[in-house]
Backbone as CSV, one residue per row, in Angstrom:
resi,resn,N_x,N_y,N_z,CA_x,CA_y,CA_z,C_x,C_y,C_z
1,MET,19.026,-28.334,1.394,18.973,-27.050,0.674,19.211,-25.915,1.664
2,SER,20.073,-24.988,1.315,20.397,-23.879,2.216,19.223,-22.905,2.311
3,SER,19.232,-22.091,3.387,18.143,-21.125,3.571,18.132,-20.089,2.459
4,SER,19.312,-19.703,1.973,19.371,-18.707,0.896,18.752,-19.264,-0.392
5,SER,18.960,-20.572,-0.645,18.351,-21.195,-1.828,16.830,-21.242,-1.688
6,GLN,16.369,-21.530,-0.470,14.928,-21.546,-0.218,14.323,-20.170,-0.455
7,HIS,15.029,-19.124,0.013,14.542,-17.761,-0.181,14.433,-17.427,-1.667
8,ARG,15.416,-17.832,-2.434,15.396,-17.545,-3.869,14.228,-18.251,-4.556
9,LEU,13.956,-19.484,-4.131,12.831,-20.220,-4.699,11.506,-19.532,-4.393
10,VAL,11.364,-19.095,-3.130,10.134,-18.407,-2.734,9.940,-17.135,-3.544
11,GLU,11.025,-16.381,-3.722,10.939,-15.092,-4.415,10.586,-15.254,-5.893
12,LYS,10.911,-16.409,-6.477,10.651,-16.628,-7.902,9.337,-17.359,-8.169
13,TYR,8.794,-18.008,-7.145,7.622,-18.865,-7.367,6.380,-18.016,-7.626
14,ASP,5.567,-18.461,-8.560,4.335,-17.760,-8.892,3.172,-18.414,-8.146
15,PHE,2.837,-17.839,-6.989,1.752,-18.383,-6.173,0.411,-17.939,-6.754
16,PRO,-0.430,-18.876,-7.126,-1.748,-18.477,-7.655,-2.638,-17.965,-6.521
17,HIS,-3.457,-16.968,-6.823,-4.429,-16.484,-5.851,-5.566,-17.496,-5.752
18,CYS,-5.859,-17.912,-4.537,-6.958,-18.864,-4.338,-8.296,-18.195,-4.635
19,LYS,-9.264,-19.011,-4.957,-10.606,-18.504,-5.217,-11.610,-19.327,-4.430
20,ALA,-12.630,-18.648,-3.938,-13.667,-19.346,-3.179,-14.370,-20.359,-4.065
21,GLU,-14.679,-21.506,-3.487,-15.317,-22.572,-4.260,-16.830,-22.424,-4.312
22,LYS,-17.384,-21.629,-3.411,-18.837,-21.410,-3.396,-19.120,-19.947,-3.070
23,PRO,-20.323,-19.466,-3.335,-20.628,-18.052,-3.082,-20.345,-17.634,-1.635
24,ILE,-19.720,-16.471,-1.492,-19.339,-15.959,-0.179,-20.533,-15.279,0.480
25,SER,-20.772,-15.631,1.725,-21.849,-14.968,2.473,-21.305,-14.098,3.596
26,THR,-20.046,-14.366,4.015,-19.459,-13.609,5.128,-17.979,-13.397,4.888
27,LEU,-17.513,-12.189,5.191,-16.079,-11.898,5.134,-15.728,-10.889,6.214
28,SER,-14.464,-10.870,6.593,-13.981,-9.858,7.540,-12.607,-9.395,7.092
29,LEU,-12.267,-8.169,7.451,-11.043,-7.531,6.975,-10.381,-6.784,8.121
30,ASP,-9.050,-6.846,8.167,-8.311,-6.147,9.226,-6.870,-5.944,8.769
31,GLY,-6.088,-5.248,9.566,-4.705,-4.965,9.210,-3.713,-5.642,10.133
32,GLY,-2.543,-5.978,9.572,-1.447,-6.546,10.347,-0.174,-5.747,10.125
33,LYS,0.909,-6.181,10.772,2.187,-5.482,10.689,3.291,-6.434,10.234
34,VAL,4.233,-5.889,9.454,5.408,-6.656,9.035,6.624,-5.741,9.184
35,ARG,7.732,-6.327,9.594,8.950,-5.551,9.825,9.782,-5.513,8.541
36,VAL,10.036,-4.297,8.034,10.792,-4.166,6.789,12.216,-3.714,7.072
37,ARG,13.112,-4.178,6.215,14.539,-3.906,6.377,14.865,-2.474,5.954
38,THR,15.800,-1.860,6.669,16.262,-0.499,6.357,17.775,-0.540,6.149
39,PRO,18.344,0.536,5.603,19.802,0.566,5.418,20.547,0.317,6.731
40,LEU,21.724,-0.271,6.614,22.534,-0.618,7.774,22.724,0.599,8.682
41,GLY,22.468,0.393,9.960,22.632,1.468,10.934,21.348,2.198,11.253
42,GLN,20.302,2.017,10.411,19.023,2.658,10.672,18.070,1.693,11.366
43,GLU,17.202,2.262,12.168,16.227,1.442,12.885,15.222,0.851,11.892
44,SER,14.924,-0.431,12.061,13.957,-1.072,11.167,12.559,-0.490,11.406
45,ARG,11.675,-0.655,10.414,10.343,-0.067,10.486,9.266,-1.150,10.328
46,TRP,8.135,-0.870,10.947,6.974,-1.744,10.794,6.018,-1.111,9.788
47,ARG,5.545,-1.910,8.864,4.627,-1.442,7.844,3.327,-2.259,7.880
48,ASP,2.256,-1.639,7.429,0.937,-2.274,7.461,0.669,-3.134,6.230
49,TYR,-0.077,-4.182,6.436,-0.666,-4.931,5.329,-2.124,-5.197,5.690
50,LYS,-2.924,-5.520,4.707,-4.330,-5.837,4.940,-4.567,-7.311,4.643
51,ALA,-5.336,-7.934,5.520,-5.711,-9.338,5.322,-7.228,-9.436,5.258
52,ILE,-7.694,-10.344,4.435,-9.136,-10.562,4.308,-9.414,-12.053,4.441
53,SER,-10.449,-12.370,5.183,-10.835,-13.766,5.385,-12.243,-13.980,4.846
54,LEU,-12.375,-14.929,3.954,-13.679,-15.357,3.475,-14.062,-16.538,4.355
55,HIS,-14.886,-16.293,5.330,-15.116,-17.242,6.413,-15.382,-18.657,5.908
56,LYS,-14.694,-19.604,6.544,-14.813,-21.031,6.214,-14.373,-21.327,4.783
57,ASP,-13.570,-20.419,4.211,-13.118,-20.644,2.846,-11.640,-20.295,2.738
58,VAL,-11.276,-19.165,2.131,-9.872,-18.829,1.911,-9.543,-17.466,2.511
59,CYS,-8.242,-17.189,2.614,-7.772,-15.897,3.094,-6.659,-15.416,2.173
60,LEU,-6.403,-14.128,2.190,-5.307,-13.561,1.425,-4.887,-12.254,2.072
61,ALA,-3.597,-11.895,1.892,-3.065,-10.660,2.471,-2.358,-9.852,1.390
62,PHE,-2.472,-8.542,1.488,-1.907,-7.632,0.499,-1.092,-6.558,1.210
63,PHE,0.117,-6.323,0.706,1.010,-5.326,1.297,0.943,-4.031,0.506
64,GLN,0.370,-2.995,1.128,0.265,-1.674,0.505,-0.265,-1.768,-0.933
65,ASN,-1.309,-2.568,-1.072,-1.896,-2.785,-2.400,-3.409,-2.937,-2.257
66,ASN,-4.061,-1.862,-1.825,-5.510,-1.910,-1.661,-6.251,-2.178,-2.975
67,PRO,-5.814,-1.584,-4.107,-6.493,-1.902,-5.376,-6.432,-3.393,-5.712
68,GLY,-5.272,-4.024,-5.421,-5.140,-5.457,-5.682,-6.082,-6.267,-4.822
69,LEU,-6.228,-5.876,-3.560,-7.157,-6.562,-2.652,-8.580,-6.465,-3.185
70,LEU,-8.971,-5.256,-3.582,-10.338,-5.062,-4.069,-10.589,-5.805,-5.373
71,ASP,-9.593,-5.818,-6.258,-9.737,-6.562,-7.519,-9.962,-8.037,-7.231
72,TRP,-9.183,-8.583,-6.275,-9.294,-10.007,-5.956,-10.646,-10.332,-5.337
73,ILE,-11.036,-9.561,-4.330,-12.284,-9.894,-3.638,-13.492,-9.713,-4.546
74,ASN,-13.454,-8.717,-5.428,-14.610,-8.472,-6.293,-14.707,-9.452,-7.459
75,LEU,-13.696,-10.321,-7.605,-13.767,-11.391,-8.590,-14.321,-12.687,-7.985
76,GLN,-14.509,-12.685,-6.654,-15.025,-13.879,-5.990,-16.536,-14.011,-6.213
77,PRO,-17.053,-15.226,-6.108,-18.512,-15.404,-6.220,-19.194,-14.918,-4.940
78,PHE,-20.186,-14.063,-5.059,-20.883,-13.505,-3.901,-22.269,-14.111,-3.755
79,SER,-22.708,-14.243,-2.520,-24.098,-14.580,-2.249,-24.959,-13.341,-2.494
80,ARG,-26.252,-13.501,-2.418,-27.150,-12.361,-2.629,-26.892,-11.273,-1.600
81,VAL,-26.582,-11.704,-0.366,-26.229,-10.770,0.714,-24.872,-11.177,1.279
82,ILE,-23.978,-10.197,1.442,-22.655,-10.472,2.005,-22.538,-9.741,3.335
83,THR,-22.309,-10.487,4.395,-22.069,-9.868,5.698,-20.593,-9.498,5.783
84,CYS,-20.320,-8.196,5.920,-18.944,-7.688,5.981,-18.686,-7.153,7.382
85,VAL,-17.753,-7.773,8.089,-17.496,-7.422,9.486,-16.137,-6.753,9.617
86,GLY,-16.088,-5.657,10.366,-14.824,-4.961,10.592,-14.843,-4.217,11.914
87,ASP,-13.670,-3.800,12.360,-13.599,-2.986,13.568,-13.885,-1.528,13.206
88,GLY,-13.541,-0.592,14.063,-13.887,0.804,13.818,-12.882,1.584,12.999
89,HIS,-11.853,0.927,12.468,-10.787,1.629,11.764,-11.246,2.120,10.392
90,ASP,-10.972,3.400,10.097,-11.397,3.981,8.811,-10.819,3.228,7.620
91,GLY,-9.551,2.805,7.730,-8.912,2.100,6.630,-9.621,0.818,6.264
92,VAL,-10.208,0.155,7.256,-10.963,-1.083,7.014,-12.266,-0.775,6.291
93,TRP,-13.006,0.217,6.780,-14.321,0.514,6.195,-14.210,1.183,4.841
94,ASN,-13.141,1.925,4.610,-12.934,2.507,3.280,-12.823,1.425,2.216
95,LEU,-12.269,0.276,2.599,-12.173,-0.848,1.667,-13.491,-1.614,1.573
96,ILE,-14.100,-1.880,2.725,-15.342,-2.656,2.725,-16.419,-1.980,1.883
97,THR,-16.469,-0.649,1.918,-17.502,0.054,1.150,-17.286,-0.042,-0.355
98,LYS,-16.168,-0.642,-0.782,-15.906,-0.833,-2.213,-16.036,-2.305,-2.624
99,ILE,-16.542,-3.113,-1.708,-16.725,-4.537,-1.988,-18.164,-4.789,-2.449
100,GLY,-18.296,-5.426,-3.600,-19.627,-5.741,-4.111,-20.465,-4.491,-4.353
101,GLU,-21.779,-4.668,-4.312,-22.725,-3.565,-4.469,-23.284,-3.171,-3.109
102,LYS,-23.575,-1.896,-2.952,-24.105,-1.404,-1.678,-25.356,-2.173,-1.265
103,SER,-26.186,-2.503,-2.253,-27.461,-3.173,-1.978,-27.280,-4.588,-1.426
104,GLN,-26.109,-5.207,-1.663,-25.914,-6.581,-1.203,-25.024,-6.682,0.030
105,ARG,-24.421,-5.548,0.443,-23.545,-5.557,1.614,-24.335,-5.376,2.904
106,ARG,-24.084,-6.239,3.854,-24.593,-6.070,5.210,-23.382,-5.727,6.089
107,GLU,-23.199,-4.456,6.405,-22.023,-4.015,7.151,-22.279,-4.137,8.653
108,VAL,-21.356,-4.811,9.346,-21.520,-5.061,10.776,-20.270,-4.631,11.530
109,LEU,-20.448,-3.752,12.500,-19.343,-3.365,13.379,-19.079,-4.511,14.348
110,ASP,-17.845,-4.945,14.403,-17.463,-6.064,15.269,-17.909,-5.823,16.711
111,TRP,-18.678,-6.752,17.246,-19.239,-6.613,18.597,-18.154,-6.499,19.652
112,TYR,-17.094,-7.254,19.508,-16.065,-7.309,20.547,-15.227,-6.033,20.579
113,HIS,-15.002,-5.408,19.409,-14.333,-4.111,19.388,-15.249,-3.026,19.946
114,LEU,-16.536,-3.166,19.684,-17.510,-2.226,20.238,-17.454,-2.259,21.763
115,MET,-17.408,-3.457,22.338,-17.337,-3.593,23.794,-15.990,-3.114,24.343
116,GLU,-14.944,-3.340,23.572,-13.615,-2.864,23.961,-13.629,-1.348,24.136
117,ASN,-14.280,-0.664,23.217,-14.380,0.788,23.291,-15.300,1.240,24.416
118,LEU,-16.371,0.502,24.642,-17.268,0.846,25.745,-16.525,0.818,27.075
119,HIS,-15.699,-0.186,27.277,-15.046,-0.358,28.576,-13.833,0.559,28.767
120,LYS,-13.593,1.436,27.780,-12.606,2.498,28.000,-13.190,3.610,28.865
121,ILE,-14.522,3.574,29.000,-15.199,4.562,29.842,-15.099,4.124,31.296
122,ASP,-14.623,5.005,32.125,-14.503,4.706,33.551,-15.810,5.079,34.242
123,GLY,-16.847,4.313,33.905,-18.161,4.598,34.462,-18.559,3.579,35.508
124,HIS,-19.724,3.800,36.107,-20.241,2.863,37.111,-20.588,1.543,36.410
125,PRO,-20.227,0.413,37.006,-20.487,-0.893,36.372,-21.934,-1.099,35.949
126,GLN,-22.886,-0.611,36.749,-24.298,-0.793,36.410,-24.685,0.020,35.174
127,GLU,-24.105,1.233,35.063,-24.372,2.057,33.885,-23.819,1.391,32.628
128,LEU,-22.583,0.892,32.713,-21.956,0.246,31.565,-22.707,-1.027,31.174
129,LYS,-23.205,-1.734,32.166,-23.972,-2.954,31.895,-25.260,-2.623,31.149
130,ALA,-25.914,-1.519,31.544,-27.148,-1.105,30.878,-26.869,-0.698,29.438
131,ILE,-25.775,0.043,29.215,-25.405,0.470,27.860,-25.094,-0.748,26.992
132,LYS,-24.374,-1.683,27.565,-24.054,-2.920,26.841,-25.326,-3.645,26.421
133,ASN,-26.294,-3.707,27.301,-27.552,-4.395,27.000,-28.311,-3.689,25.881
134,TYR,-28.330,-2.358,25.935,-28.981,-1.604,24.866,-28.311,-1.903,23.515
135,LEU,-26.985,-1.864,23.500,-26.256,-2.090,22.243,-26.434,-3.523,21.746
136,TRP,-26.483,-4.478,22.651,-26.671,-5.876,22.273,-27.983,-6.062,21.505
137,HIS,-28.969,-5.241,21.851,-30.273,-5.332,21.190,-30.449,-4.260,20.108
138,GLY,-29.353,-3.568,19.753,-29.408,-2.578,18.684,-30.143,-1.305,19.042
139,GLU,-30.312,-1.042,20.331,-31.035,0.157,20.785,-30.029,1.289,20.984
140,ILE,-29.588,1.852,19.879,-28.485,2.816,19.897,-28.880,4.121,20.583
141,GLU,-30.068,4.632,20.285,-30.493,5.901,20.880,-30.595,5.797,22.396
142,GLU,-31.083,4.676,22.892,-31.177,4.476,24.342,-29.783,4.440,24.967
143,ALA,-28.836,3.800,24.256,-27.456,3.759,24.754,-26.850,5.158,24.790
144,ILE,-27.098,5.938,23.749,-26.562,7.301,23.676,-27.164,8.166,24.780
145,LEU,-28.457,8.015,25.021,-29.119,8.774,26.089,-28.500,8.449,27.444
146,LYS,-28.211,7.174,27.654,-27.582,6.754,28.917,-26.177,7.337,29.038
147,LEU,-25.475,7.418,27.921,-24.110,7.953,27.927,-24.073,9.439,28.275
148,LYS,-25.152,10.153,27.965,-25.187,11.589,28.232,-25.117,11.896,29.730
149,HIS,-25.456,10.910,30.542,-25.400,11.112,31.994,-23.987,10.923,32.546
150,ILE,-23.065,10.426,31.715,-21.682,10.213,32.156,-20.855,11.398,31.665
151,LYS,-20.504,12.283,32.549,-19.822,13.534,32.185,-18.309,13.330,32.117
152,LYS,-17.886,12.534,31.170,-16.454,12.274,30.988,-16.125,12.309,29.503
153,ALA,-14.881,12.694,29.197,-14.458,12.805,27.801,-14.592,11.469,27.075
154,ALA,-14.282,10.364,27.767,-14.353,9.041,27.138,-15.776,8.708,26.713
155,ALA,-16.759,9.136,27.498,-18.161,8.885,27.158,-18.555,9.683,25.926
156,LEU,-18.077,10.928,25.829,-18.353,11.753,24.655,-17.729,11.140,23.406
157,ASN,-16.500,10.662,23.539,-15.820,10.012,22.410,-16.574,8.768,21.951
158,PHE,-17.108,8.023,22.915,-17.836,6.803,22.564,-19.154,7.133,21.875
159,ARG,-19.800,8.202,22.289,-21.023,8.637,21.610,-20.729,8.987,20.155
160,ARG,-19.627,9.687,19.928,-19.229,10.030,18.553,-18.960,8.770,17.741
161,TYR,-18.349,7.793,18.390,-18.047,6.504,17.750,-19.341,5.804,17.335
162,LEU,-20.352,5.865,18.210,-21.638,5.231,17.896,-22.324,5.933,16.731
163,TYR,-22.297,7.252,16.733,-22.905,7.986,15.620,-22.189,7.680,14.304
164,LYS,-20.872,7.587,14.365,-20.070,7.328,13.169,-20.432,5.988,12.540
165,HIS,-20.673,4.985,13.381,-20.946,3.632,12.882,-22.417,3.237,13.078
166,TYR,-23.274,4.220,13.177,-24.694,3.996,13.491,-25.315,2.911,12.602
167,SER,-25.092,3.007,11.301,-25.721,2.065,10.367,-25.105,0.673,10.414
168,ARG,-23.977,0.544,11.111,-23.281,-0.752,11.193,-23.523,-1.463,12.525
169,ILE,-24.361,-0.876,13.355,-24.660,-1.473,14.663,-26.059,-2.081,14.595
170,PRO,-26.148,-3.390,14.419,-27.453,-4.047,14.268,-27.991,-4.517,15.630
171,ASP,-29.059,-5.257,15.580,-29.548,-5.990,16.751,-28.688,-7.254,16.843
172,TYR,-27.607,-7.160,17.622,-26.654,-8.272,17.704,-27.319,-9.546,18.235
173,CYS,-28.229,-9.375,19.159,-28.930,-10.537,19.727,-29.688,-11.288,18.637
174,LEU,-30.405,-10.540,17.805,-31.146,-11.162,16.707,-30.203,-11.806,15.710
175,TYR,-29.122,-11.099,15.369,-28.151,-11.657,14.425,-27.581,-12.969,14.946
176,ARG,-27.288,-13.013,16.241,-26.764,-14.255,16.822,-27.781,-15.379,16.680
177,GLU,-29.049,-15.071,16.930,-30.096,-16.093,16.803,-30.240,-16.570,15.357
178,LEU,-30.005,-15.646,14.413,-30.130,-15.992,12.989,-28.828,-16.554,12.418
179,ASN,-27.832,-16.701,13.291,-26.522,-17.228,12.878,-25.829,-16.319,11.856
180,ILE,-26.024,-15.004,12.011,-25.318,-14.012,11.193,-24.099,-13.558,11.974
181,CYS,-22.959,-13.515,11.333,-21.699,-13.219,12.007,-21.696,-11.807,12.607
182,ILE,-21.193,-11.686,13.846,-21.098,-10.378,14.511,-19.673,-10.072,14.960
183,GLY,-18.722,-10.948,14.634,-17.340,-10.738,15.078,-16.337,-10.971,13.969
184,SER,-15.224,-10.231,14.043,-14.173,-10.352,13.022,-13.055,-11.290,13.466
185,GLY,-13.398,-12.237,14.342,-12.393,-13.160,14.862,-11.703,-13.977,13.787
186,SER,-12.413,-14.253,12.673,-11.815,-15.066,11.606,-10.586,-14.393,11.016
187,VAL,-10.695,-13.104,10.676,-9.542,-12.415,10.093,-8.475,-12.132,11.148
188,GLU,-8.884,-11.879,12.393,-7.902,-11.661,13.455,-7.082,-12.928,13.689
189,SER,-7.746,-14.071,13.622,-7.038,-15.342,13.733,-6.093,-15.529,12.555
190,THR,-6.546,-15.143,11.356,-5.698,-15.236,10.163,-4.431,-14.402,10.332
191,ILE,-4.581,-13.175,10.840,-3.427,-12.295,11.027,-2.453,-12.878,12.057
192,LYS,-2.984,-13.479,13.092,-2.111,-14.124,14.082,-1.339,-15.285,13.459
193,ARG,-2.020,-16.041,12.605,-1.369,-17.189,11.965,-0.356,-16.746,10.920
194,ILE,-0.628,-15.629,10.242,0.364,-15.063,9.329,1.566,-14.588,10.139
195,GLY,1.281,-13.896,11.253,2.346,-13.372,12.102,3.204,-14.454,12.732
196,ALA,2.650,-15.649,12.919,3.423,-16.746,13.506,4.636,-17.086,12.662
197,ARG,4.578,-16.755,11.373,5.724,-16.973,10.484,6.403,-15.655,10.104
198,ILE,5.625,-14.664,9.772,6.169,-13.389,9.304,6.907,-12.642,10.420
199,LYS,6.436,-12.800,11.666,7.003,-12.021,12.773,7.883,-12.864,13.693
200,ILE,8.506,-13.920,13.156,9.412,-14.693,13.995,10.572,-13.801,14.441
201,THR,11.194,-14.151,15.537,12.236,-13.323,16.130,13.318,-12.946,15.119
202,GLY,13.533,-11.643,14.984,14.599,-11.145,14.118,14.251,-11.030,12.651
203,ALA,13.054,-11.467,12.270,12.688,-11.466,10.839,12.503,-10.045,10.315
204,GLN,13.152,-9.763,9.192,13.001,-8.500,8.469,12.929,-8.817,6.979
205,TYR,12.210,-7.996,6.228,12.014,-8.272,4.813,12.259,-7.010,3.987
206,LEU,12.831,-7.193,2.822,12.868,-6.094,1.865,11.432,-5.802,1.446
207,GLU,11.091,-4.531,1.329,9.706,-4.180,1.002,9.227,-4.876,-0.271
208,LYS,10.112,-4.983,-1.264,9.706,-5.591,-2.533,9.378,-7.078,-2.381
209,ASN,9.896,-7.722,-1.313,9.669,-9.156,-1.117,8.480,-9.471,-0.212
210,VAL,7.972,-8.451,0.495,6.883,-8.703,1.448,5.664,-9.336,0.778
211,PRO,5.168,-8.835,-0.371,3.978,-9.454,-0.978,4.149,-10.944,-1.261
212,GLN,5.360,-11.338,-1.682,5.597,-12.739,-2.009,5.539,-13.618,-0.761
213,TYR,6.071,-13.125,0.349,6.048,-13.924,1.577,4.643,-13.996,2.170
214,LEU,3.857,-12.938,1.979,2.459,-13.004,2.405,1.685,-14.026,1.567
215,LYS,1.969,-14.055,0.267,1.331,-15.056,-0.602,1.706,-16.473,-0.170
216,LEU,2.991,-16.662,0.157,3.454,-17.978,0.596,2.718,-18.420,1.850
217,ARG,2.630,-17.517,2.833,1.987,-17.872,4.100,0.496,-18.162,3.898
218,CYS,-0.163,-17.337,3.084,-1.590,-17.555,2.852,-1.839,-18.836,2.053
219,ALA,-0.945,-19.142,1.108,-1.073,-20.390,0.354,-1.004,-21.586,1.309
220,TYR,-0.117,-21.487,2.290,-0.001,-22.549,3.308,-1.280,-22.632,4.140
221,LEU,-1.781,-21.477,4.605,-2.983,-21.467,5.438,-4.202,-21.945,4.662
222,ASN,-4.217,-21.721,3.350,-5.343,-22.165,2.514,-5.227,-23.632,2.095
223,GLY,-4.107,-24.265,2.485,-3.923,-25.672,2.134,-3.494,-25.885,0.704
224,ALA,-3.019,-24.787,0.047,-2.595,-24.918,-1.340,-1.199,-25.507,-1.452
225,ILE,-0.390,-25.402,-0.383,0.927,-26.014,-0.329,1.097,-26.677,1.022
226,PHE,2.034,-27.590,1.120,2.221,-28.338,2.361,3.694,-28.338,2.764
């Protein structure tokens, strides 16, 4: 079968959205990139899509369709408490705050992104180590107090970041002991696996076809097709 015939089959196939088989207790959400085709002679463009991973269950990706993502996730079976993990991006948290009910969401700022931002500060290693320890134990005020001694713009920016996500910074040490997720590695891995096919060398897609190819890739990752 020629590649053009395969493309036509993919574009016409109705991929069913997978559904979790048991109540979801943990999910993470993040964004990826896909290269879209432009008119001949114009530079191609990269566009965003959102992917969501229901840990140890299924994943799905949506191209410029946040309402569709929310409709899908809110139809899934939820546990009494849902741990929702994300990085510091506003686009991620704007969606997470619309998942389930506020009373059942446990919002967690990804620990590894938190540390990534901390190490943007060009501070003394001992100071950064102390701040890291405070944050690991959820002692945000102590971390902020320590940051006030670092007279650099990056330290001020990080303090603002901590205040912005104050309610999403738990006692990570305790969460780890209780086996509560503190990292968004599941969805980041999903995006890498989607990209392994979507971002192959030279690949470009018509915008109207992007959702279908994301469905195809996620169906494969979910084991719905082989």
